[in-house]
Amino acid sequence: MVAKGAFGVSPQPQPGIRRVFWRVNLWLDATFAFAMLEPWELVIVWSIIALVTLLFWVSVFTYLPAQTSYMARRFAYYVYGDEGADPLAGVKGAVGAVVGRGIGAVRGRSEL
């Protein structure tokens, strides 16, 4: 356990990752007034924050791929008039051409 200094703040640690965590902890305590909460209140607040964060990331990994696919189809419909059109066809062709030239140049040099 670290001895607390004035106002219940632990002393600044040596430079490194511990100092980064110390600064983040101090910033959170000062910004959201966590320093004035009782320990049981902190447990409740951090549990709620962790639950909301978990639900956010679960929803991102669950629904974002399907939503992105849907938006790409709608984009193709509005721009090209057909949902089956590939909106990235031009980009794929350009990247393929650049990569093909690069591979050709590498193969040409390796044959020397």
mmCIF file of N, CA and C in Angstrom:
data_model
loop_
_atom_site.group_PDB
_atom_site.id
_atom_site.type_symbol
_atom_site.label_atom_id
_atom_site.label_comp_id
_atom_site.label_asym_id
_atom_site.label_seq_id
_atom_site.Cartn_x
_atom_site.Cartn_y
_atom_site.Cartn_z
ATOM 1 N N MET A 1 0.844 -1.176 0.000
ATOM 2 C CA MET A 1 0.000 0.000 0.000
ATOM 3 C C MET A 1 0.889 1.239 0.000
ATOM 4 N N VAL A 2 0.550 2.194 -0.809
ATOM 5 C CA VAL A 2 1.332 3.415 -0.963
ATOM 6 C C VAL A 2 0.821 4.447 0.033
ATOM 7 N N ALA A 3 1.768 5.108 0.692
ATOM 8 C CA ALA A 3 1.382 6.156 1.630
ATOM 9 C C ALA A 3 0.824 7.337 0.855
ATOM 10 N N LYS A 4 -0.267 7.880 1.337
ATOM 11 C CA LYS A 4 -0.906 9.016 0.673
ATOM 12 C C LYS A 4 -0.317 10.314 1.220
ATOM 13 N N GLY A 5 -0.169 11.274 0.325
ATOM 14 C CA GLY A 5 0.345 12.570 0.711
ATOM 15 C C GLY A 5 -0.788 13.520 1.051
ATOM 16 N N ALA A 6 -0.568 14.786 0.801
ATOM 17 C CA ALA A 6 -1.586 15.796 1.075
ATOM 18 C C ALA A 6 -2.795 15.553 0.176
ATOM 19 N N PHE A 7 -3.971 15.734 0.688
ATOM 20 C CA PHE A 7 -5.233 15.593 -0.026
ATOM 21 C C PHE A 7 -5.477 14.171 -0.524
ATOM 22 N N GLY A 8 -4.826 13.176 0.061
ATOM 23 C CA GLY A 8 -5.059 11.795 -0.298
ATOM 24 C C GLY A 8 -4.472 11.377 -1.627
ATOM 25 N N VAL A 9 -3.537 12.148 -2.170
ATOM 26 C CA VAL A 9 -2.927 11.834 -3.457
ATOM 27 C C VAL A 9 -1.606 11.123 -3.207
ATOM 28 N N SER A 10 -1.402 10.005 -3.890
ATOM 29 C CA SER A 10 -0.146 9.287 -3.745
ATOM 30 C C SER A 10 0.970 10.081 -4.415
ATOM 31 N N PRO A 11 2.206 9.937 -3.935
ATOM 32 C CA PRO A 11 3.313 10.691 -4.541
ATOM 33 C C PRO A 11 3.575 10.245 -5.972
ATOM 34 N N GLN A 12 4.130 11.154 -6.752
ATOM 35 C CA GLN A 12 4.395 10.878 -8.159
ATOM 36 C C GLN A 12 5.485 9.810 -8.275
ATOM 37 N N PRO A 13 5.193 8.722 -9.025
ATOM 38 C CA PRO A 13 6.206 7.663 -9.179
ATOM 39 C C PRO A 13 7.297 8.059 -10.157
ATOM 40 N N GLN A 14 8.285 7.183 -10.268
ATOM 41 C CA GLN A 14 9.388 7.396 -11.203
ATOM 42 C C GLN A 14 8.854 7.353 -12.633
ATOM 43 N N PRO A 15 9.573 7.965 -13.597
ATOM 44 C CA PRO A 15 9.117 7.933 -14.995
ATOM 45 C C PRO A 15 8.956 6.502 -15.500
ATOM 46 N N GLY A 16 7.942 6.321 -16.326
ATOM 47 C CA GLY A 16 7.661 5.009 -16.883
ATOM 48 C C GLY A 16 6.160 4.776 -16.953
ATOM 49 N N ILE A 17 5.793 3.514 -17.085
ATOM 50 C CA ILE A 17 4.390 3.168 -17.241
ATOM 51 C C ILE A 17 3.605 3.437 -15.960
ATOM 52 N N ARG A 18 4.260 3.291 -14.809
ATOM 53 C CA ARG A 18 3.564 3.560 -13.543
ATOM 54 C C ARG A 18 3.158 5.029 -13.455
ATOM 55 N N ARG A 19 4.011 5.926 -13.981
ATOM 56 C CA ARG A 19 3.666 7.348 -13.953
ATOM 57 C C ARG A 19 2.491 7.643 -14.885
ATOM 58 N N VAL A 20 2.443 6.960 -16.030
ATOM 59 C CA VAL A 20 1.329 7.147 -16.955
ATOM 60 C C VAL A 20 0.027 6.744 -16.282
ATOM 61 N N PHE A 21 0.027 5.558 -15.647
ATOM 62 C CA PHE A 21 -1.181 5.120 -14.940
ATOM 63 C C PHE A 21 -1.535 6.058 -13.790
ATOM 64 N N TRP A 22 -0.517 6.571 -13.115
ATOM 65 C CA TRP A 22 -0.745 7.503 -12.012
ATOM 66 C C TRP A 22 -1.409 8.778 -12.532
ATOM 67 N N ARG A 23 -0.923 9.292 -13.677
ATOM 68 C CA ARG A 23 -1.512 10.506 -14.249
ATOM 69 C C ARG A 23 -2.948 10.284 -14.703
ATOM 70 N N VAL A 24 -3.211 9.139 -15.331
ATOM 71 C CA VAL A 24 -4.575 8.833 -15.772
ATOM 72 C C VAL A 24 -5.500 8.723 -14.562
ATOM 73 N N ASN A 25 -5.025 8.049 -13.527
ATOM 74 C CA ASN A 25 -5.823 7.915 -12.310
ATOM 75 C C ASN A 25 -6.096 9.283 -11.681
ATOM 76 N N LEU A 26 -5.088 10.118 -11.607
ATOM 77 C CA LEU A 26 -5.256 11.456 -11.045
ATOM 78 C C LEU A 26 -6.214 12.286 -11.896
ATOM 79 N N TRP A 27 -6.089 12.191 -13.222
ATOM 80 C CA TRP A 27 -6.985 12.930 -14.119
ATOM 81 C C TRP A 27 -8.423 12.481 -13.942
ATOM 82 N N LEU A 28 -8.648 11.161 -13.883
ATOM 83 C CA LEU A 28 -10.008 10.660 -13.697
ATOM 84 C C LEU A 28 -10.580 11.084 -12.347
ATOM 85 N N ASP A 29 -9.763 10.999 -11.298
ATOM 86 C CA ASP A 29 -10.231 11.413 -9.969
ATOM 87 C C ASP A 29 -10.632 12.880 -9.956
ATOM 88 N N ALA A 30 -9.837 13.719 -10.608
ATOM 89 C CA ALA A 30 -10.124 15.155 -10.580
ATOM 90 C C ALA A 30 -11.272 15.522 -11.514
ATOM 91 N N THR A 31 -11.337 14.900 -12.680
ATOM 92 C CA THR A 31 -12.356 15.261 -13.661
ATOM 93 C C THR A 31 -13.743 14.817 -13.244
ATOM 94 N N PHE A 32 -13.851 13.593 -12.779
ATOM 95 C CA PHE A 32 -15.162 13.038 -12.464
ATOM 96 C C PHE A 32 -15.446 12.992 -10.970
ATOM 97 N N ALA A 33 -14.625 13.621 -10.178
ATOM 98 C CA ALA A 33 -14.804 13.713 -8.725
ATOM 99 C C ALA A 33 -14.866 12.341 -8.075
ATOM 100 N N PHE A 34 -14.086 11.398 -8.583
ATOM 101 C CA PHE A 34 -14.035 10.070 -7.976
ATOM 102 C C PHE A 34 -13.373 10.118 -6.604
ATOM 103 N N ALA A 35 -12.562 11.131 -6.362
ATOM 104 C CA ALA A 35 -11.852 11.226 -5.092
ATOM 105 C C ALA A 35 -12.803 11.444 -3.928
ATOM 106 N N MET A 36 -13.960 12.008 -4.184
ATOM 107 C CA MET A 36 -14.894 12.280 -3.094
ATOM 108 C C MET A 36 -15.835 11.116 -2.808
ATOM 109 N N LEU A 37 -15.814 10.083 -3.641
ATOM 110 C CA LEU A 37 -16.713 8.948 -3.471
ATOM 111 C C LEU A 37 -16.167 7.965 -2.445
ATOM 112 N N GLU A 38 -17.094 7.273 -1.816
ATOM 113 C CA GLU A 38 -16.735 6.188 -0.911
ATOM 114 C C GLU A 38 -16.276 4.993 -1.750
ATOM 115 N N PRO A 39 -15.520 4.076 -1.164
ATOM 116 C CA PRO A 39 -15.058 2.915 -1.934
ATOM 117 C C PRO A 39 -16.200 2.095 -2.538
ATOM 118 N N TRP A 40 -17.287 1.902 -1.823
ATOM 119 C CA TRP A 40 -18.397 1.122 -2.376
ATOM 120 C C TRP A 40 -19.075 1.862 -3.525
ATOM 121 N N GLU A 41 -19.066 3.191 -3.484
ATOM 122 C CA GLU A 41 -19.620 3.971 -4.587
ATOM 123 C C GLU A 41 -18.729 3.865 -5.828
ATOM 124 N N LEU A 42 -17.403 3.836 -5.597
ATOM 125 C CA LEU A 42 -16.472 3.665 -6.712
ATOM 126 C C LEU A 42 -16.672 2.312 -7.394
ATOM 127 N N VAL A 43 -16.923 1.280 -6.593
ATOM 128 C CA VAL A 43 -17.164 -0.042 -7.171
ATOM 129 C C VAL A 43 -18.394 -0.004 -8.062
ATOM 130 N N ILE A 44 -19.453 0.646 -7.619
ATOM 131 C CA ILE A 44 -20.679 0.741 -8.412
ATOM 132 C C ILE A 44 -20.428 1.539 -9.693
ATOM 133 N N VAL A 45 -19.764 2.676 -9.587
ATOM 134 C CA VAL A 45 -19.508 3.524 -10.754
ATOM 135 C C VAL A 45 -18.647 2.784 -11.765
ATOM 136 N N TRP A 46 -17.548 2.163 -11.324
ATOM 137 C CA TRP A 46 -16.669 1.459 -12.246
ATOM 138 C C TRP A 46 -17.339 0.220 -12.832
ATOM 139 N N SER A 47 -18.222 -0.420 -12.077
ATOM 140 C CA SER A 47 -18.972 -1.561 -12.617
ATOM 141 C C SER A 47 -19.899 -1.112 -13.736
ATOM 142 N N ILE A 48 -20.566 0.007 -13.552
ATOM 143 C CA ILE A 48 -21.459 0.538 -14.584
ATOM 144 C C ILE A 48 -20.659 0.936 -15.822
ATOM 145 N N ILE A 49 -19.524 1.600 -15.613
ATOM 146 C CA ILE A 49 -18.678 1.996 -16.742
ATOM 147 C C ILE A 49 -18.177 0.765 -17.490
ATOM 148 N N ALA A 50 -17.746 -0.263 -16.765
ATOM 149 C CA ALA A 50 -17.262 -1.489 -17.406
ATOM 150 C C ALA A 50 -18.390 -2.189 -18.165
ATOM 151 N N LEU A 51 -19.587 -2.233 -17.597
ATOM 152 C CA LEU A 51 -20.721 -2.883 -18.266
ATOM 153 C C LEU A 51 -21.099 -2.151 -19.545
ATOM 154 N N VAL A 52 -21.172 -0.833 -19.497
ATOM 155 C CA VAL A 52 -21.517 -0.053 -20.692
ATOM 156 C C VAL A 52 -20.436 -0.210 -21.762
ATOM 157 N N THR A 53 -19.175 -0.198 -21.361
ATOM 158 C CA THR A 53 -18.079 -0.393 -22.313
ATOM 159 C C THR A 53 -18.139 -1.777 -22.942
ATOM 160 N N LEU A 54 -18.404 -2.799 -22.128
ATOM 161 C CA LEU A 54 -18.526 -4.160 -22.645
ATOM 162 C C LEU A 54 -19.678 -4.272 -23.644
ATOM 163 N N LEU A 55 -20.822 -3.701 -23.306
ATOM 164 C CA LEU A 55 -21.963 -3.754 -24.213
ATOM 165 C C LEU A 55 -21.679 -3.015 -25.520
ATOM 166 N N PHE A 56 -20.977 -1.898 -25.435
ATOM 167 C CA PHE A 56 -20.608 -1.152 -26.637
ATOM 168 C C PHE A 56 -19.746 -1.998 -27.561
ATOM 169 N N TRP A 57 -18.680 -2.613 -27.024
ATOM 170 C CA TRP A 57 -17.772 -3.380 -27.869
ATOM 171 C C TRP A 57 -18.421 -4.651 -28.400
ATOM 172 N N VAL A 58 -19.285 -5.270 -27.620
ATOM 173 C CA VAL A 58 -20.002 -6.444 -28.121
ATOM 174 C C VAL A 58 -20.891 -6.049 -29.289
ATOM 175 N N SER A 59 -21.580 -4.917 -29.154
ATOM 176 C CA SER A 59 -22.440 -4.475 -30.251
ATOM 177 C C SER A 59 -21.618 -4.081 -31.477
ATOM 178 N N VAL A 60 -20.463 -3.477 -31.288
ATOM 179 C CA VAL A 60 -19.613 -3.114 -32.428
ATOM 180 C C VAL A 60 -19.170 -4.365 -33.177
ATOM 181 N N PHE A 61 -18.680 -5.374 -32.460
ATOM 182 C CA PHE A 61 -18.184 -6.580 -33.125
ATOM 183 C C PHE A 61 -19.314 -7.447 -33.655
ATOM 184 N N THR A 62 -20.521 -7.304 -33.116
ATOM 185 C CA THR A 62 -21.642 -8.119 -33.564
ATOM 186 C C THR A 62 -22.348 -7.495 -34.762
ATOM 187 N N TYR A 63 -22.655 -6.206 -34.685
ATOM 188 C CA TYR A 63 -23.509 -5.578 -35.691
ATOM 189 C C TYR A 63 -22.773 -4.747 -36.730
ATOM 190 N N LEU A 64 -21.567 -4.294 -36.468
ATOM 191 C CA LEU A 64 -20.869 -3.419 -37.409
ATOM 192 C C LEU A 64 -20.576 -4.086 -38.753
ATOM 193 N N PRO A 65 -20.127 -5.335 -38.810
ATOM 194 C CA PRO A 65 -19.877 -5.931 -40.134
ATOM 195 C C PRO A 65 -21.134 -5.992 -40.998
ATOM 196 N N ALA A 66 -22.258 -6.387 -40.422
ATOM 197 C CA ALA A 66 -23.503 -6.462 -41.193
ATOM 198 C C ALA A 66 -23.953 -5.066 -41.616
ATOM 199 N N GLN A 67 -23.815 -4.095 -40.732
ATOM 200 C CA GLN A 67 -24.220 -2.729 -41.052
ATOM 201 C C GLN A 67 -23.335 -2.154 -42.149
ATOM 202 N N THR A 68 -22.049 -2.439 -42.116
ATOM 203 C CA THR A 68 -21.134 -1.954 -43.147
ATOM 204 C C THR A 68 -21.485 -2.556 -44.504
ATOM 205 N N SER A 69 -21.802 -3.836 -44.519
ATOM 206 C CA SER A 69 -22.200 -4.487 -45.761
ATOM 207 C C SER A 69 -23.488 -3.874 -46.311
ATOM 208 N N TYR A 70 -24.440 -3.646 -45.431
ATOM 209 C CA TYR A 70 -25.712 -3.024 -45.846
ATOM 210 C C TYR A 70 -25.472 -1.626 -46.413
ATOM 211 N N MET A 71 -24.637 -0.834 -45.742
ATOM 212 C CA MET A 71 -24.358 0.521 -46.220
ATOM 213 C C MET A 71 -23.639 0.495 -47.568
ATOM 214 N N ALA A 72 -22.753 -0.474 -47.779
ATOM 215 C CA ALA A 72 -22.058 -0.585 -49.070
ATOM 216 C C ALA A 72 -23.045 -0.910 -50.187
ATOM 217 N N ARG A 73 -24.005 -1.799 -49.909
ATOM 218 C CA ARG A 73 -25.016 -2.121 -50.924
ATOM 219 C C ARG A 73 -25.888 -0.912 -51.232
ATOM 220 N N ARG A 74 -26.283 -0.169 -50.203
ATOM 221 C CA ARG A 74 -27.119 1.025 -50.430
ATOM 222 C C ARG A 74 -26.329 2.093 -51.189
ATOM 223 N N PHE A 75 -25.051 2.249 -50.871
ATOM 224 C CA PHE A 75 -24.197 3.195 -51.589
ATOM 225 C C PHE A 75 -24.136 2.824 -53.061
ATOM 226 N N ALA A 76 -23.930 1.530 -53.338
ATOM 227 C CA ALA A 76 -23.870 1.071 -54.727
ATOM 228 C C ALA A 76 -25.194 1.327 -55.435
ATOM 229 N N TYR A 77 -26.301 1.141 -54.733
ATOM 230 C CA TYR A 77 -27.604 1.370 -55.353
ATOM 231 C C TYR A 77 -27.785 2.846 -55.703
ATOM 232 N N TYR A 78 -27.451 3.732 -54.772
ATOM 233 C CA TYR A 78 -27.655 5.165 -55.019
ATOM 234 C C TYR A 78 -26.678 5.716 -56.049
ATOM 235 N N VAL A 79 -25.441 5.232 -56.068
ATOM 236 C CA VAL A 79 -24.440 5.766 -56.983
ATOM 237 C C VAL A 79 -24.514 5.095 -58.357
ATOM 238 N N TYR A 80 -24.603 3.759 -58.377
ATOM 239 C CA TYR A 80 -24.552 3.017 -59.631
ATOM 240 C C TYR A 80 -25.916 2.544 -60.119
ATOM 241 N N GLY A 81 -26.931 2.633 -59.285
ATOM 242 C CA GLY A 81 -28.266 2.194 -59.666
ATOM 243 C C GLY A 81 -28.468 0.696 -59.572
ATOM 244 N N ASP A 82 -27.526 -0.014 -58.977
ATOM 245 C CA ASP A 82 -27.625 -1.462 -58.862
ATOM 246 C C ASP A 82 -26.965 -1.891 -57.551
ATOM 247 N N GLU A 83 -27.706 -2.650 -56.732
ATOM 248 C CA GLU A 83 -27.130 -3.098 -55.463
ATOM 249 C C GLU A 83 -26.026 -4.117 -55.663
ATOM 250 N N GLY A 84 -26.005 -4.781 -56.783
ATOM 251 C CA GLY A 84 -24.997 -5.801 -57.040
ATOM 252 C C GLY A 84 -23.674 -5.240 -57.510
ATOM 253 N N ALA A 85 -23.622 -3.954 -57.841
ATOM 254 C CA ALA A 85 -22.375 -3.349 -58.321
ATOM 255 C C ALA A 85 -21.353 -3.321 -57.192
ATOM 256 N N ASP A 86 -20.097 -3.477 -57.552
ATOM 257 C CA ASP A 86 -19.020 -3.440 -56.570
ATOM 258 C C ASP A 86 -18.517 -2.004 -56.447
ATOM 259 N N PRO A 87 -18.796 -1.325 -55.304
ATOM 260 C CA PRO A 87 -18.368 0.077 -55.180
ATOM 261 C C PRO A 87 -16.860 0.246 -55.085
ATOM 262 N N LEU A 88 -16.141 -0.823 -54.791
ATOM 263 C CA LEU A 88 -14.690 -0.718 -54.664
ATOM 264 C C LEU A 88 -13.952 -1.247 -55.891
ATOM 265 N N ALA A 89 -14.665 -1.479 -56.987
ATOM 266 C CA ALA A 89 -14.037 -2.051 -58.177
ATOM 267 C C ALA A 89 -12.925 -1.147 -58.701
ATOM 268 N N GLY A 90 -13.152 0.153 -58.748
ATOM 269 C CA GLY A 90 -12.129 1.077 -59.232
ATOM 270 C C GLY A 90 -10.905 1.088 -58.340
ATOM 271 N N VAL A 91 -11.126 1.062 -57.042
ATOM 272 C CA VAL A 91 -10.007 1.056 -56.093
ATOM 273 C C VAL A 91 -9.231 -0.248 -56.219
ATOM 274 N N LYS A 92 -9.956 -1.366 -56.322
ATOM 275 C CA LYS A 92 -9.281 -2.663 -56.454
ATOM 276 C C LYS A 92 -8.443 -2.720 -57.727
ATOM 277 N N GLY A 93 -8.973 -2.171 -58.828
ATOM 278 C CA GLY A 93 -8.222 -2.160 -60.077
ATOM 279 C C GLY A 93 -6.966 -1.326 -59.982
ATOM 280 N N ALA A 94 -7.068 -0.144 -59.349
ATOM 281 C CA ALA A 94 -5.903 0.731 -59.218
ATOM 282 C C ALA A 94 -4.843 0.104 -58.316
ATOM 283 N N VAL A 95 -5.286 -0.465 -57.199
ATOM 284 C CA VAL A 95 -4.333 -1.105 -56.294
ATOM 285 C C VAL A 95 -3.694 -2.306 -56.968
ATOM 286 N N GLY A 96 -4.491 -3.080 -57.696
ATOM 287 C CA GLY A 96 -3.944 -4.233 -58.413
ATOM 288 C C GLY A 96 -2.906 -3.827 -59.439
ATOM 289 N N ALA A 97 -3.152 -2.716 -60.122
ATOM 290 C CA ALA A 97 -2.192 -2.251 -61.127
ATOM 291 C C ALA A 97 -0.887 -1.819 -60.471
ATOM 292 N N VAL A 98 -0.979 -1.097 -59.364
ATOM 293 C CA VAL A 98 0.229 -0.636 -58.673
ATOM 294 C C VAL A 98 1.005 -1.816 -58.120
ATOM 295 N N VAL A 99 0.286 -2.756 -57.495
ATOM 296 C CA VAL A 99 0.949 -3.933 -56.935
ATOM 297 C C VAL A 99 1.541 -4.775 -58.059
ATOM 298 N N GLY A 100 0.811 -4.898 -59.168
ATOM 299 C CA GLY A 100 1.330 -5.664 -60.301
ATOM 300 C C GLY A 100 2.606 -5.071 -60.866
ATOM 301 N N ARG A 101 2.644 -3.731 -60.968
ATOM 302 C CA ARG A 101 3.875 -3.084 -61.444
ATOM 303 C C ARG A 101 5.013 -3.322 -60.472
ATOM 304 N N GLY A 102 4.706 -3.252 -59.170
ATOM 305 C CA GLY A 102 5.748 -3.491 -58.160
ATOM 306 C C GLY A 102 6.277 -4.900 -58.219
ATOM 307 N N ILE A 103 5.376 -5.861 -58.369
ATOM 308 C CA ILE A 103 5.812 -7.263 -58.449
ATOM 309 C C ILE A 103 6.597 -7.490 -59.733
ATOM 310 N N GLY A 104 6.147 -6.881 -60.828
ATOM 311 C CA GLY A 104 6.873 -7.011 -62.082
ATOM 312 C C GLY A 104 8.271 -6.429 -61.988
ATOM 313 N N ALA A 105 8.388 -5.291 -61.313
ATOM 314 C CA ALA A 105 9.706 -4.666 -61.164
ATOM 315 C C ALA A 105 10.612 -5.526 -60.313
ATOM 316 N N VAL A 106 10.063 -6.114 -59.255
ATOM 317 C CA VAL A 106 10.876 -6.966 -58.382
ATOM 318 C C VAL A 106 11.314 -8.212 -59.136
ATOM 319 N N ARG A 107 10.416 -8.805 -59.892
ATOM 320 C CA ARG A 107 10.779 -10.004 -60.659
ATOM 321 C C ARG A 107 11.786 -9.673 -61.754
ATOM 322 N N GLY A 108 11.625 -8.501 -62.349
ATOM 323 C CA GLY A 108 12.582 -8.097 -63.385
ATOM 324 C C GLY A 108 13.964 -7.913 -62.821
ATOM 325 N N ARG A 109 14.066 -7.379 -61.629
ATOM 326 C CA ARG A 109 15.377 -7.163 -61.000
ATOM 327 C C ARG A 109 15.989 -8.474 -60.527
ATOM 328 N N SER A 110 15.147 -9.396 -60.081
ATOM 329 C CA SER A 110 15.681 -10.645 -59.542
ATOM 330 C C SER A 110 16.232 -11.537 -60.629
ATOM 331 N N GLU A 111 15.791 -11.317 -61.876
ATOM 332 C CA GLU A 111 16.271 -12.155 -62.988
ATOM 333 C C GLU A 111 17.641 -11.709 -63.495
ATOM 334 N N LEU A 112 18.116 -10.569 -63.047
ATOM 335 C CA LEU A 112 19.410 -10.078 -63.517
ATOM 336 C C LEU A 112 20.552 -10.917 -63.049
#
